[in-house]
């Protein structure tokens, strides 16, 4: 979970990967292939070549986004009709 009860959801498909590196250590893939970098005081978490990134919430349709206050949207998708949630203010 991320701060404010937000969840980062990714789908790597066939070519994507995550890497965890000590801060300042060289990454195994080119920085141009990084889709997301999360930096903490001692580590960097990097998603490479991941075509899908979603910032999701948990059962928050119609509630204010904890980050910006915009009302959260939700929609069922996929074969299982799993609900995905997003903030139209933070995610365009």
PDB file of C-alpha atoms in Angstrom:
ATOM      1  CA  UNK A   1       0.000   0.000   0.000  1.00  0.00           C
ATOM      2  CA  UNK A   2       1.078   3.522  -0.681  1.00  0.00           C
ATOM      3  CA  UNK A   3       0.431   6.492   1.557  1.00  0.00           C
ATOM      4  CA  UNK A   4      -3.270   7.395   1.769  1.00  0.00           C
ATOM      5  CA  UNK A   5      -4.562   3.846   1.145  1.00  0.00           C
ATOM      6  CA  UNK A   6      -3.643   3.921  -2.528  1.00  0.00           C
ATOM      7  CA  UNK A   7      -2.412   0.793  -4.305  1.00  0.00           C
ATOM      8  CA  UNK A   8      -0.092   0.697  -7.303  1.00  0.00           C
ATOM      9  CA  UNK A   9      -1.174  -2.020  -9.749  1.00  0.00           C
ATOM     10  CA  UNK A  10       1.058  -3.072 -12.625  1.00  0.00           C
ATOM     11  CA  UNK A  11       0.902  -5.660 -15.363  1.00  0.00           C
ATOM     12  CA  UNK A  12       4.276  -6.537 -16.815  1.00  0.00           C
ATOM     13  CA  UNK A  13       3.058  -8.631 -19.761  1.00  0.00           C
ATOM     14  CA  UNK A  14       5.935 -10.585 -21.322  1.00  0.00           C
ATOM     15  CA  UNK A  15       8.814  -8.099 -21.202  1.00  0.00           C
ATOM     16  CA  UNK A  16       8.391  -6.036 -18.065  1.00  0.00           C
ATOM     17  CA  UNK A  17      10.183  -6.431 -14.757  1.00  0.00           C
ATOM     18  CA  UNK A  18      10.675  -4.807 -11.372  1.00  0.00           C
ATOM     19  CA  UNK A  19      14.073  -4.171  -9.841  1.00  0.00           C
ATOM     20  CA  UNK A  20      15.072  -3.139  -6.317  1.00  0.00           C
ATOM     21  CA  UNK A  21      18.413  -1.384  -6.066  1.00  0.00           C
ATOM     22  CA  UNK A  22      20.474   0.223  -3.331  1.00  0.00           C
ATOM     23  CA  UNK A  23      20.271   3.994  -3.772  1.00  0.00           C
ATOM     24  CA  UNK A  24      22.847   5.102  -6.346  1.00  0.00           C
ATOM     25  CA  UNK A  25      23.568   1.570  -7.606  1.00  0.00           C
ATOM     26  CA  UNK A  26      23.556   1.060 -11.379  1.00  0.00           C
ATOM     27  CA  UNK A  27      20.364  -0.473 -12.777  1.00  0.00           C
ATOM     28  CA  UNK A  28      20.489  -3.645 -14.860  1.00  0.00           C
ATOM     29  CA  UNK A  29      18.450  -2.034 -17.653  1.00  0.00           C
ATOM     30  CA  UNK A  30      18.773   1.345 -19.329  1.00  0.00           C
ATOM     31  CA  UNK A  31      17.127   4.270 -17.490  1.00  0.00           C
ATOM     32  CA  UNK A  32      15.251   4.995 -20.750  1.00  0.00           C
ATOM     33  CA  UNK A  33      13.315   1.756 -20.204  1.00  0.00           C
ATOM     34  CA  UNK A  34      12.108   2.787 -16.733  1.00  0.00           C
ATOM     35  CA  UNK A  35       8.360   3.474 -16.535  1.00  0.00           C
ATOM     36  CA  UNK A  36       8.309   4.189 -12.818  1.00  0.00           C
ATOM     37  CA  UNK A  37      10.925   4.903 -10.156  1.00  0.00           C
ATOM     38  CA  UNK A  38      10.010   4.914  -6.466  1.00  0.00           C
ATOM     39  CA  UNK A  39      12.763   6.338  -4.299  1.00  0.00           C
ATOM     40  CA  UNK A  40      13.159   5.662  -0.586  1.00  0.00           C
ATOM     41  CA  UNK A  41      16.059   6.829   1.599  1.00  0.00           C
ATOM     42  CA  UNK A  42      18.125   3.678   0.991  1.00  0.00           C
ATOM     43  CA  UNK A  43      16.538   2.010  -2.074  1.00  0.00           C
ATOM     44  CA  UNK A  44      15.092   2.623  -5.508  1.00  0.00           C
ATOM     45  CA  UNK A  45      12.337   0.423  -6.914  1.00  0.00           C
ATOM     46  CA  UNK A  46      12.146   0.546 -10.707  1.00  0.00           C
ATOM     47  CA  UNK A  47       9.578  -0.842 -13.131  1.00  0.00           C
ATOM     48  CA  UNK A  48      11.035  -1.470 -16.589  1.00  0.00           C
ATOM     49  CA  UNK A  49       9.017  -1.927 -19.778  1.00  0.00           C
ATOM     50  CA  UNK A  50       5.726  -2.348 -17.932  1.00  0.00           C
ATOM     51  CA  UNK A  51       2.890  -1.321 -20.227  1.00  0.00           C
ATOM     52  CA  UNK A  52       0.246  -0.974 -17.502  1.00  0.00           C
ATOM     53  CA  UNK A  53       0.409   1.177 -14.365  1.00  0.00           C
ATOM     54  CA  UNK A  54      -2.693   2.068 -12.349  1.00  0.00           C
ATOM     55  CA  UNK A  55      -3.042   3.956  -9.096  1.00  0.00           C
ATOM     56  CA  UNK A  56      -6.001   2.274  -7.427  1.00  0.00           C
ATOM     57  CA  UNK A  57      -8.013   2.737  -4.278  1.00  0.00           C
ATOM     58  CA  UNK A  58     -10.049   0.270  -2.239  1.00  0.00           C
ATOM     59  CA  UNK A  59     -13.852   0.636  -2.517  1.00  0.00           C
ATOM     60  CA  UNK A  60     -13.747   4.397  -2.830  1.00  0.00           C
ATOM     61  CA  UNK A  61     -16.083   5.163  -5.734  1.00  0.00           C
ATOM     62  CA  UNK A  62     -17.659   8.542  -5.052  1.00  0.00           C
ATOM     63  CA  UNK A  63     -15.400   9.313  -2.077  1.00  0.00           C
ATOM     64  CA  UNK A  64     -12.842  12.130  -2.205  1.00  0.00           C
ATOM     65  CA  UNK A  65      -9.318  11.232  -3.257  1.00  0.00           C
ATOM     66  CA  UNK A  66      -7.038  11.375  -0.206  1.00  0.00           C
ATOM     67  CA  UNK A  67      -4.428  13.261  -2.246  1.00  0.00           C
ATOM     68  CA  UNK A  68      -6.437  15.945  -4.116  1.00  0.00           C
ATOM     69  CA  UNK A  69     -10.089  15.725  -3.005  1.00  0.00           C
ATOM     70  CA  UNK A  70     -11.539  14.909  -6.452  1.00  0.00           C
ATOM     71  CA  UNK A  71     -14.277  12.239  -6.351  1.00  0.00           C
ATOM     72  CA  UNK A  72     -12.928   8.777  -7.203  1.00  0.00           C
ATOM     73  CA  UNK A  73     -14.359   6.876 -10.196  1.00  0.00           C
ATOM     74  CA  UNK A  74     -14.783   3.104 -10.486  1.00  0.00           C
ATOM     75  CA  UNK A  75     -15.554   0.752 -13.366  1.00  0.00           C
ATOM     76  CA  UNK A  76     -15.768  -3.016 -13.829  1.00  0.00           C
ATOM     77  CA  UNK A  77     -13.493  -4.393 -16.509  1.00  0.00           C
ATOM     78  CA  UNK A  78     -12.129  -7.643 -17.862  1.00  0.00           C
ATOM     79  CA  UNK A  79     -13.635 -11.122 -17.927  1.00  0.00           C
ATOM     80  CA  UNK A  80     -14.099 -11.157 -14.150  1.00  0.00           C
ATOM     81  CA  UNK A  81     -15.559  -7.619 -14.166  1.00  0.00           C
ATOM     82  CA  UNK A  82     -13.062  -6.648 -11.477  1.00  0.00           C
ATOM     83  CA  UNK A  83     -13.559  -3.052 -10.417  1.00  0.00           C
ATOM     84  CA  UNK A  84     -10.728  -0.625 -11.013  1.00  0.00           C
ATOM     85  CA  UNK A  85     -10.737   2.695  -9.196  1.00  0.00           C
ATOM     86  CA  UNK A  86      -8.990   5.882 -10.224  1.00  0.00           C
ATOM     87  CA  UNK A  87      -8.863   9.555  -9.430  1.00  0.00           C
ATOM     88  CA  UNK A  88      -9.569  11.735 -12.471  1.00  0.00           C
ATOM     89  CA  UNK A  89      -7.709  14.584 -10.752  1.00  0.00           C
ATOM     90  CA  UNK A  90      -4.464  12.659 -10.145  1.00  0.00           C
ATOM     91  CA  UNK A  91      -4.645  10.303 -13.131  1.00  0.00           C
ATOM     92  CA  UNK A  92      -5.333  11.560 -16.613  1.00  0.00           C
TER      93      UNK A  92
END
